[in-house]
Tab-separated table of C-alpha atoms in Angstrom:
chain	number	residue	atom	x	y	z
A	1	MET	CA	32.943	36.054	11.212
A	2	PRO	CA	31.084	33.530	13.379
A	3	GLU	CA	32.999	31.326	15.788
A	4	PRO	CA	33.803	27.880	14.236
A	5	HIS	CA	31.681	26.025	16.727
A	6	VAL	CA	28.694	28.286	15.908
A	7	MET	CA	29.128	27.579	12.199
A	8	ASP	CA	29.318	23.870	12.907
A	9	HIS	CA	26.142	23.950	15.035
A	10	ALA	CA	24.261	25.922	12.387
A	11	SER	CA	25.277	23.498	9.671
A	12	GLN	CA	24.023	20.452	11.600
A	13	PRO	CA	20.503	19.151	11.054
A	14	PRO	CA	18.157	19.381	14.080
A	15	PRO	CA	18.262	16.348	16.393
A	16	PRO	CA	15.780	13.648	15.514
A	17	ASP	CA	12.537	13.367	17.543
A	18	PRO	CA	12.483	10.391	19.998
A	19	ALA	CA	10.499	8.062	17.713
A	20	THR	CA	12.777	8.729	14.739
A	21	ALA	CA	15.832	8.151	16.991
A	22	ILE	CA	14.430	4.831	18.077
A	23	LEU	CA	14.153	3.613	14.530
A	24	LEU	CA	17.594	4.881	13.608
A	25	ARG	CA	19.209	3.241	16.677
A	26	ASN	CA	17.551	-0.126	15.909
A	27	ARG	CA	17.810	-0.087	12.114
A	28	SER	CA	19.823	-3.311	11.830
A	29	GLU	CA	17.400	-5.295	14.011
A	30	LEU	CA	14.330	-3.908	12.314
A	31	LEU	CA	15.730	-4.721	8.868
A	32	ALA	CA	16.575	-8.237	10.031
A	33	ALA	CA	12.911	-8.709	11.134
A	34	LEU	CA	11.653	-7.501	7.776
A	35	GLU	CA	14.080	-9.544	5.726
A	36	SER	CA	12.545	-12.805	6.883
A	37	VAL	CA	9.497	-11.956	4.732
A	38	THR	CA	10.843	-9.380	2.165
A	39	THR	CA	13.833	-8.861	-0.084
A	40	ARG	CA	16.640	-6.738	1.284
A	41	ALA	CA	15.851	-3.929	-1.141
A	42	ALA	CA	12.138	-3.904	-0.115
A	43	ALA	CA	13.103	-3.934	3.565
A	44	VAL	CA	15.380	-0.889	3.154
A	45	ALA	CA	12.672	0.903	1.132
A	46	GLU	CA	10.096	0.193	3.835
A	47	PHE	CA	12.453	1.400	6.582
A	48	ASP	CA	13.074	4.618	4.671
A	49	SER	CA	9.372	5.200	4.143
A	50	ALA	CA	8.669	4.613	7.826
A	51	LEU	CA	11.409	7.083	8.725
A	52	ALA	CA	10.069	9.674	6.219
A	53	ALA	CA	6.526	9.301	7.664
A	54	LEU	CA	7.825	9.911	11.189
A	55	ARG	CA	9.749	12.983	10.081
A	56	GLY	CA	6.567	14.337	8.485
A	57	ALA	CA	4.305	13.507	11.400
A	58	ARG	CA	4.544	16.929	13.163
A	59	ALA	CA	3.514	18.850	9.999
A	60	GLU	CA	0.708	16.266	9.359
A	61	THR	CA	-0.811	16.619	12.821
A	62	ASP	CA	-0.347	20.374	12.840
A	63	ALA	CA	-2.244	20.561	9.586
A	64	HIS	CA	-5.215	18.336	10.599
A	65	ARG	CA	-5.351	18.927	14.405
A	66	PRO	CA	-6.842	15.493	15.250
A	67	ARG	CA	-8.905	15.265	18.364
A	68	THR	CA	-7.550	13.268	21.263
A	69	ILE	CA	-9.099	9.831	21.726
A	70	THR	CA	-8.768	7.396	24.577
A	71	GLU	CA	-8.025	4.230	22.576
A	72	LEU	CA	-7.353	3.209	19.011
A	73	GLY	CA	-7.759	-0.323	17.717
A	74	VAL	CA	-5.666	-1.480	14.724
A	75	PHE	CA	-5.869	-4.553	12.490
A	76	LEU	CA	-2.351	-4.664	11.102
A	77	PRO	CA	-1.822	-5.842	7.492
A	78	SER	CA	0.217	-8.802	6.324
A	79	ASN	CA	2.757	-6.651	4.499
A	80	ASN	CA	4.593	-3.391	5.149
A	81	ILE	CA	4.501	-4.285	8.806
A	82	LEU	CA	7.102	-1.771	10.072
A	83	TYR	CA	5.608	1.022	7.946
A	84	SER	CA	2.141	0.209	9.261
A	85	TYR	CA	3.399	0.102	12.856
A	86	VAL	CA	4.631	3.652	12.322
A	87	LEU	CA	1.486	4.901	10.566
A	88	PHE	CA	-0.993	3.372	12.983
A	89	GLY	CA	1.113	3.098	16.137
A	90	LEU	CA	3.941	5.571	16.588
A	91	ILE	CA	2.312	8.507	14.821
A	92	PRO	CA	-1.154	8.220	16.379
A	93	SER	CA	0.378	7.785	19.840
A	94	GLY	CA	0.598	11.559	19.774
A	95	PHE	CA	-3.238	11.834	19.880
A	96	ALA	CA	-4.436	8.438	21.186
A	97	GLY	CA	-4.132	7.591	24.846
A	98	HIS	CA	-3.641	3.867	24.129
A	99	ILE	CA	-3.222	1.840	21.016
A	100	VAL	CA	-3.979	-1.876	20.741
A	101	MET	CA	-2.872	-3.743	17.619
A	102	ARG	CA	-3.666	-7.189	16.285
A	103	PRO	CA	-1.044	-8.518	13.811
A	104	SER	CA	-1.912	-10.581	10.814
A	105	ARG	CA	-1.478	-14.291	11.527
A	106	ARG	CA	0.640	-14.563	8.368
A	107	VAL	CA	3.410	-12.361	9.843
A	108	GLY	CA	2.623	-12.612	13.589
A	109	GLU	CA	6.206	-13.548	14.540
A	110	GLU	CA	7.731	-10.743	12.500
A	111	SER	CA	5.234	-8.200	13.865
A	112	ARG	CA	5.960	-9.216	17.424
A	113	ARG	CA	9.680	-8.943	16.743
A	114	ILE	CA	9.312	-5.391	15.422
A	115	HIS	CA	7.105	-4.503	18.387
A	116	ARG	CA	9.636	-5.926	20.828
A	117	VAL	CA	12.567	-4.062	19.252
A	118	ILE	CA	10.779	-0.712	19.305
A	119	THR	CA	9.193	-0.929	22.744
A	120	SER	CA	12.361	-2.293	24.339
A	121	ASP	CA	14.278	0.848	23.425
A	122	PRO	CA	14.979	2.861	26.607
A	123	ALA	CA	13.511	5.985	25.044
A	124	PHE	CA	10.216	4.407	24.087
A	125	ARG	CA	8.499	4.781	27.455
A	126	ASP	CA	9.357	8.470	27.622
A	127	ALA	CA	8.267	9.136	24.066
A	128	HIS	CA	5.034	7.031	24.317
A	129	PRO	CA	3.965	6.868	27.964
A	130	ALA	CA	0.543	5.421	27.184
A	131	GLY	CA	2.115	2.548	25.312
A	132	ILE	CA	1.325	0.383	22.342
A	133	GLU	CA	-0.088	-3.062	23.005
A	134	LEU	CA	0.187	-6.022	20.610
A	135	THR	CA	-2.468	-8.659	21.194
A	136	ASP	CA	-2.764	-12.295	20.254
A	137	MET	CA	-6.600	-12.234	20.433
A	138	THR	CA	-8.625	-14.033	17.804
A	139	GLN	CA	-10.338	-11.803	15.255
A	140	ARG	CA	-13.685	-12.333	16.999
A	141	GLN	CA	-12.181	-11.409	20.359
A	142	PHE	CA	-10.447	-8.360	18.912
A	143	ILE	CA	-13.602	-7.089	17.278
A	144	ALA	CA	-15.272	-7.234	20.699
A	145	ARG	CA	-12.349	-5.331	22.181
A	146	CYS	CA	-12.543	-2.714	19.344
A	147	ALA	CA	-16.231	-2.118	20.223
A	148	GLN	CA	-14.889	-0.318	23.327
A	149	THR	CA	-12.566	1.998	21.369
A	150	GLU	CA	-13.321	5.284	19.781
A	151	ALA	CA	-11.649	4.571	16.443
A	152	VAL	CA	-10.609	1.430	14.549
A	153	VAL	CA	-8.170	1.032	11.615
A	154	PHE	CA	-8.800	-2.056	9.501
A	155	ASN	CA	-6.341	-3.313	6.883
A	156	GLY	CA	-7.477	-6.228	4.782
A	157	ARG	CA	-10.133	-7.690	2.512
A	158	PRO	CA	-13.112	-5.390	1.747
A	159	GLU	CA	-15.608	-8.068	2.665
A	160	ASN	CA	-13.997	-8.504	6.048
A	161	ALA	CA	-13.988	-4.759	6.569
A	162	ARG	CA	-17.734	-4.603	5.897
A	163	GLU	CA	-18.274	-7.415	8.379
A	164	VAL	CA	-16.235	-5.710	11.059
A	165	GLY	CA	-18.016	-2.403	10.386
A	166	THR	CA	-21.489	-3.870	10.883
A	167	THR	CA	-20.501	-5.282	14.284
A	168	LEU	CA	-19.037	-2.058	15.679
A	169	PRO	CA	-21.131	0.531	17.555
A	170	HIS	CA	-22.398	3.418	15.398
A	171	ARG	CA	-20.296	5.841	17.416
A	172	THR	CA	-17.045	4.052	16.467
A	173	LEU	CA	-15.070	5.626	13.661
A	174	LEU	CA	-13.831	2.900	11.309
A	175	LEU	CA	-11.162	3.464	8.680
A	176	ALA	CA	-11.088	0.545	6.278
A	177	PHE	CA	-8.026	0.361	4.061
A	178	GLY	CA	-8.526	-2.050	1.127
A	179	SER	CA	-6.919	-2.389	-2.281
A	180	GLY	CA	-7.451	-1.924	-5.961
A	181	PRO	CA	-5.988	-3.034	-9.289
A	182	ASN	CA	-4.140	0.298	-9.759
A	183	PRO	CA	-4.045	-0.004	-13.601
A	184	ILE	CA	-1.346	1.681	-15.603
A	185	VAL	CA	-2.486	3.138	-18.879
A	186	VAL	CA	0.222	3.443	-21.596
A	187	GLY	CA	-0.992	5.632	-24.422
A	188	PRO	CA	0.414	6.383	-27.905
A	189	GLU	CA	2.521	9.300	-26.646
A	190	ALA	CA	4.229	7.501	-23.811
A	191	GLU	CA	8.047	7.345	-23.568
A	192	LEU	CA	8.270	3.570	-23.618
A	193	ALA	CA	11.706	2.936	-22.137
A	194	SER	CA	11.117	4.863	-18.908
A	195	THR	CA	7.511	3.680	-18.733
A	196	ALA	CA	8.574	0.041	-18.951
A	197	ARG	CA	11.147	0.621	-16.237
A	198	ASP	CA	8.487	2.124	-13.961
A	199	ILE	CA	6.124	-0.760	-14.563
A	200	VAL	CA	8.664	-3.489	-13.877
A	201	ARG	CA	10.262	-1.708	-10.938
A	202	THR	CA	6.844	-1.268	-9.304
A	203	ARG	CA	5.392	-4.650	-10.212
A	204	THR	CA	8.417	-6.536	-8.914
A	205	HIS	CA	8.739	-4.504	-5.689
A	206	ASN	CA	9.049	-6.996	-2.876
A	207	SER	CA	8.533	-9.775	-5.448
A	208	GLY	CA	5.105	-8.158	-6.306
A	209	GLN	CA	3.793	-8.448	-2.782
A	210	ASP	CA	2.327	-4.991	-2.307
A	211	CYS	CA	-1.239	-3.699	-2.633
A	212	LEU	CA	-0.005	-0.732	-4.654
A	213	CYS	CA	1.574	-2.829	-7.415
A	214	PRO	CA	-0.328	-2.578	-10.777
A	215	ASP	CA	-2.439	-5.641	-11.514
A	216	VAL	CA	-3.010	-4.700	-15.131
A	217	VAL	CA	-1.244	-2.550	-17.793
A	218	LEU	CA	-3.549	-1.196	-20.471
A	219	ALA	CA	-1.488	-0.618	-23.612
A	220	HIS	CA	-2.632	1.267	-26.714
A	221	ASP	CA	-2.566	-0.869	-29.869
A	222	SER	CA	-0.140	1.481	-31.584
A	223	ILE	CA	2.630	0.952	-29.034
A	224	ALA	CA	1.734	-2.399	-27.473
A	225	ASP	CA	4.205	-4.494	-29.449
A	226	ASP	CA	7.140	-2.204	-28.569
A	227	LEU	CA	6.002	-1.969	-24.911
A	228	VAL	CA	5.735	-5.763	-24.587
A	229	THR	CA	9.246	-6.073	-26.012
A	230	ALA	CA	10.620	-3.530	-23.538
A	231	LEU	CA	8.838	-5.164	-20.622
A	232	CYS	CA	10.163	-8.625	-21.534
A	233	GLU	CA	13.696	-7.276	-21.713
A	234	ALA	CA	13.358	-5.581	-18.302
A	235	LEU	CA	11.874	-8.697	-16.710
A	236	ARG	CA	14.695	-10.867	-18.074
A	237	SER	CA	17.216	-8.650	-16.325
A	238	THR	CA	15.384	-8.755	-13.022
A	239	ALA	CA	17.557	-10.387	-10.362
A	240	VAL	CA	15.909	-13.561	-9.047
A	241	GLY	CA	17.311	-15.326	-5.988
A	242	PRO	CA	16.943	-16.052	-2.258
A	243	LEU	CA	15.782	-13.385	0.146
A	244	SER	CA	19.076	-13.536	1.913
A	245	ASP	CA	20.935	-12.197	-1.199
A	246	PRO	CA	21.070	-8.366	-1.136
A	247	ALA	CA	21.052	-8.341	-4.945
A	248	THR	CA	17.670	-10.113	-5.146
A	249	THR	CA	14.712	-8.245	-6.577
A	250	VAL	CA	12.362	-11.229	-6.881
A	251	GLY	CA	12.499	-14.020	-4.336
A	252	PRO	CA	10.141	-16.714	-3.035
A	253	LEU	CA	6.694	-15.466	-2.066
A	254	CYS	CA	5.695	-15.410	1.528
A	255	TYR	CA	2.110	-16.598	1.097
A	256	PRO	CA	1.307	-20.054	-0.277
A	257	ASP	CA	-2.118	-18.905	-1.391
A	258	ALA	CA	-0.532	-16.111	-3.511
A	259	VAL	CA	1.599	-18.753	-5.239
A	260	ARG	CA	-1.491	-20.935	-5.902
A	261	GLN	CA	-3.472	-17.999	-7.188
A	262	ALA	CA	-0.719	-16.875	-9.588
A	263	ALA	CA	-0.216	-20.470	-10.803
A	264	ALA	CA	-3.961	-20.889	-11.483
A	265	PHE	CA	-4.110	-17.590	-13.442
A	266	LEU	CA	-1.008	-18.477	-15.476
A	267	ASP	CA	-2.347	-21.952	-16.225
A	268	ALA	CA	-5.618	-20.433	-17.423
A	269	HIS	CA	-3.770	-17.939	-19.721
A	270	ARG	CA	-0.872	-20.165	-20.751
A	271	ASP	CA	-1.168	-19.198	-24.442
A	272	HIS	CA	-0.675	-15.479	-23.579
A	273	ILE	CA	2.598	-15.833	-21.636
A	274	ARG	CA	5.421	-13.994	-23.392
A	275	GLU	CA	8.044	-14.144	-20.653
A	276	GLY	CA	8.508	-16.318	-17.518
A	277	GLY	CA	5.541	-18.227	-16.328
A	278	ARG	CA	7.251	-20.760	-14.128
A	279	VAL	CA	5.934	-21.475	-10.671
A	280	ASP	CA	7.727	-23.619	-8.034
A	281	HIS	CA	5.157	-24.576	-5.407
A	282	ARG	CA	7.897	-26.117	-3.251
A	283	THR	CA	9.945	-22.994	-2.862
A	284	GLY	CA	7.206	-20.417	-3.521
A	285	LEU	CA	9.099	-18.836	-6.410
A	286	VAL	CA	7.150	-17.268	-9.316
A	287	THR	CA	9.530	-16.125	-12.016
A	288	PRO	CA	9.006	-12.613	-13.415
A	289	THR	CA	6.228	-13.110	-15.932
A	290	LEU	CA	4.513	-11.137	-18.700
A	291	LEU	CA	1.098	-11.890	-20.237
A	292	ASP	CA	-0.167	-10.245	-23.407
A	293	LEU	CA	-3.961	-10.177	-23.605
A	294	THR	CA	-6.341	-8.757	-26.202
A	295	TRP	CA	-9.021	-6.280	-25.141
A	296	ASP	CA	-11.879	-7.649	-23.070
A	297	ASP	CA	-14.419	-5.254	-21.549
A	298	SER	CA	-15.295	-7.843	-18.903
A	299	PHE	CA	-11.759	-8.608	-17.748
A	300	LEU	CA	-11.344	-8.420	-14.002
A	301	PRO	CA	-7.617	-8.510	-13.098
A	302	PRO	CA	-7.034	-10.380	-9.821
A	303	GLU	CA	-4.954	-8.797	-7.060
A	304	PHE	CA	-1.620	-10.426	-7.829
A	305	PHE	CA	0.784	-10.788	-4.945
A	306	ALA	CA	3.394	-12.056	-7.387
A	307	PRO	CA	5.750	-10.561	-10.000
A	308	VAL	CA	3.232	-10.849	-12.851
A	309	VAL	CA	2.899	-8.081	-15.451
A	310	CYS	CA	-0.496	-8.478	-17.139
A	311	VAL	CA	-0.797	-6.398	-20.327
A	312	MET	CA	-4.191	-5.875	-22.022
A	313	ARG	CA	-4.222	-4.007	-25.343
A	314	TYR	CA	-6.886	-1.325	-25.996
A	315	GLY	CA	-7.986	0.526	-29.090
A	316	THR	CA	-9.266	3.876	-27.858
A	317	ALA	CA	-9.213	5.919	-24.669
A	318	THR	CA	-13.014	5.481	-24.633
A	319	ASP	CA	-12.476	1.738	-24.109
A	320	VAL	CA	-10.364	2.460	-21.047
A	321	SER	CA	-12.762	5.083	-19.664
A	322	ARG	CA	-15.727	2.712	-20.108
A	323	TRP	CA	-13.850	-0.121	-18.321
A	324	LEU	CA	-12.886	2.169	-15.400
A	325	HIS	CA	-16.556	3.116	-15.073
A	326	THR	CA	-17.851	-0.491	-14.838
A	327	PRO	CA	-19.561	-1.308	-11.538
A	328	THR	CA	-16.732	-3.644	-10.408
A	329	GLU	CA	-13.933	-1.213	-11.189
A	330	ARG	CA	-15.833	1.689	-9.580
A	331	ARG	CA	-15.991	-0.418	-6.424
A	332	ARG	CA	-12.254	-1.160	-6.644
A	333	GLY	CA	-11.163	2.324	-7.786
A	334	MET	CA	-7.945	3.245	-6.034
A	335	TYR	CA	-5.355	4.702	-8.428
A	336	VAL	CA	-4.927	4.852	-12.192
A	337	SER	CA	-1.569	5.831	-13.647
A	338	VAL	CA	-1.699	7.547	-17.070
A	339	TYR	CA	1.347	7.669	-19.321
A	340	GLY	CA	1.001	9.428	-22.667
A	341	GLU	CA	-2.705	9.116	-23.217
A	342	PRO	CA	-3.974	12.696	-23.748
A	343	LYS	CA	-7.543	11.540	-24.576
A	344	LEU	CA	-8.012	10.069	-21.102
A	345	ARG	CA	-8.870	13.273	-19.213
A	346	PRO	CA	-9.443	13.197	-15.473
A	347	ARG	CA	-11.946	15.499	-13.791
A	348	THR	CA	-10.951	17.400	-10.696
A	349	THR	CA	-12.861	17.086	-7.410
A	350	PRO	CA	-13.705	20.225	-5.435
A	351	SER	CA	-10.736	19.403	-3.211
A	352	GLY	CA	-8.420	19.454	-6.258
A	353	THR	CA	-7.866	15.715	-6.673
A	354	PRO	CA	-7.828	14.488	-10.355
A	355	ARG	CA	-9.867	11.333	-10.801
A	356	ILE	CA	-11.231	9.033	-13.479
A	357	ALA	CA	-14.373	7.231	-12.312
A	358	THR	CA	-13.498	6.477	-8.634
A	359	ALA	CA	-9.714	6.103	-9.177
A	360	VAL	CA	-7.286	8.943	-8.356
A	361	SER	CA	-5.459	9.770	-11.505
A	362	LEU	CA	-1.676	9.968	-11.474
A	363	ASP	CA	0.189	11.624	-14.312
A	364	SER	CA	3.183	9.481	-15.368
A	365	ARG	CA	3.630	8.132	-11.818
A	366	THR	CA	2.873	4.740	-10.285
A	367	ALA	CA	0.811	4.387	-7.151
A	368	LEU	CA	3.864	3.045	-5.267
A	369	ASP	CA	5.835	6.149	-6.176
A	370	ALA	CA	3.002	8.539	-5.297
A	371	GLU	CA	2.218	7.045	-1.892
A	372	ASN	CA	3.050	9.309	1.107
A	373	GLY	CA	2.461	8.211	4.680
A	374	ASN	CA	1.495	11.734	5.723
A	375	GLU	CA	-1.187	12.118	3.077
A	376	PRO	CA	-4.489	10.371	2.427
A	377	LEU	CA	-4.151	6.879	0.748
A	378	GLY	CA	-6.404	5.444	-1.902
A	379	GLY	CA	-9.248	6.435	-4.115
A	380	TYR	CA	-13.018	6.747	-4.031
A	381	GLY	CA	-13.972	3.089	-4.527
A	382	PRO	CA	-15.547	1.613	-1.336
A	383	ASP	CA	-13.360	-1.550	-1.696
A	384	ALA	CA	-10.226	0.579	-1.945
A	385	GLY	CA	-10.993	2.429	1.249
A	386	HIS	CA	-13.886	3.854	3.191
A	387	VAL	CA	-14.767	5.522	6.469
A	388	ARG	CA	-17.770	4.421	8.511
A	389	THR	CA	-19.239	6.568	11.287
A	390	HIS	CA	-22.695	6.816	12.764
A	391	GLY	CA	-23.965	4.186	10.300
A	392	THR	CA	-22.806	6.117	7.235
A	393	VAL	CA	-20.171	4.687	4.872
A	394	THR	CA	-18.183	7.088	2.691
A	395	ALA	CA	-15.522	6.007	0.194
A	396	ARG	CA	-12.573	8.383	-0.065
A	397	PRO	CA	-8.766	8.501	0.386
A	398	LEU	CA	-7.923	7.958	4.045
A	399	LEU	CA	-5.616	9.465	6.631
A	400	LEU	CA	-6.221	8.845	10.312
A	401	SER	CA	-5.225	12.267	11.568
A	402	ALA	CA	-7.483	13.983	8.963
A	403	GLU	CA	-10.508	11.827	9.856
A	404	LEU	CA	-10.045	12.666	13.491
A	405	GLY	CA	-9.575	16.300	12.679
A	406	LYS	CA	-11.554	19.097	11.095
A	407	SER	CA	-10.471	18.090	7.613
A	408	GLY	CA	-12.302	14.714	7.905
A	409	THR	CA	-15.654	16.522	7.523
A	410	GLU	CA	-14.279	18.700	4.787
A	411	MET	CA	-12.970	15.743	2.846
A	412	GLY	CA	-16.454	14.176	2.903
A	413	ALA	CA	-18.073	17.365	1.623
A	414	ALA	CA	-15.465	17.696	-1.119
A	415	GLN	CA	-16.234	14.528	-3.004
């Protein structure tokens, strides 16, 4: 029989790597930084996702074997700032000699606070000797700086990504992470109670301020009435309150322009509001809202950064397929979640990824639930994400370590 101390040692998990230990040691401070722009629940979820990505980093880099680069430039996004700091800072520091990041002006203070907490930890210098630099350069200045780097990660609007791409040298590898409407299709065979919960939970995550939230729900005529009823009930029970309240699911939005955009859309579709619809421009609060629209082939759902569930009814799976194949949606193709619609059949790429048009098809899962920081993100629409190198632009799901490794070439050939 083993000695007790041997048994105890064997039952203990391995010690965390230095970067993981830094996050765990500074959890309270990092959550406090996030909670100034997110709900408590969203902050905890983001911290957990960041931790999971760090724990999976060794397996990720072992799988893709990214080449070593001297410097990486990163345009940080305006949301998921801790998670992005991990994905584009802490993880790449294993194969980039130096990393320089420019935070979004919207969350500059919060980004600097997260950077300060992490880099001030005594273990940071030993774990990341080359360091991570956060710069206050203007976008024009930072683009000029990035022209000297070997690789650039851009998070933001597709039109801005294209502008940045055209100014960088052909030798620079650019990964442009964009966004898409991430529609959820609810067919006649869907289990409505659980589907409604998935939709509302995802759409109200961080008050709706996430690029993976679904901007439209396509509901089959045969179940649309029941789905709308279930969604209204779920939205009514959503906890609305201040960000400081741990029970809050939906709180005031961080971005005034998101409040204005949501208000303009709701005003234009006032007759279709079935739940909520109130907007307080003073506080930034948009109440959980549901709209019920009839089918329109030309409908272009905006990217809501608000807790707005936009349902559009459809008659046949052919309608949905035709809509996903329209030029605009092919450009924006990121993910499409399919619940109980057997007639909407994805095709499989040579690499094994199921897709409909340019959107990666998810079976009874939302994009938010499917996302994994150690795997490629996005679909095959150029506005959802693309890689630019040597003057060639290719739209595909993106992962930095894969693009810098052997699999980057393989992924391009597998489309």
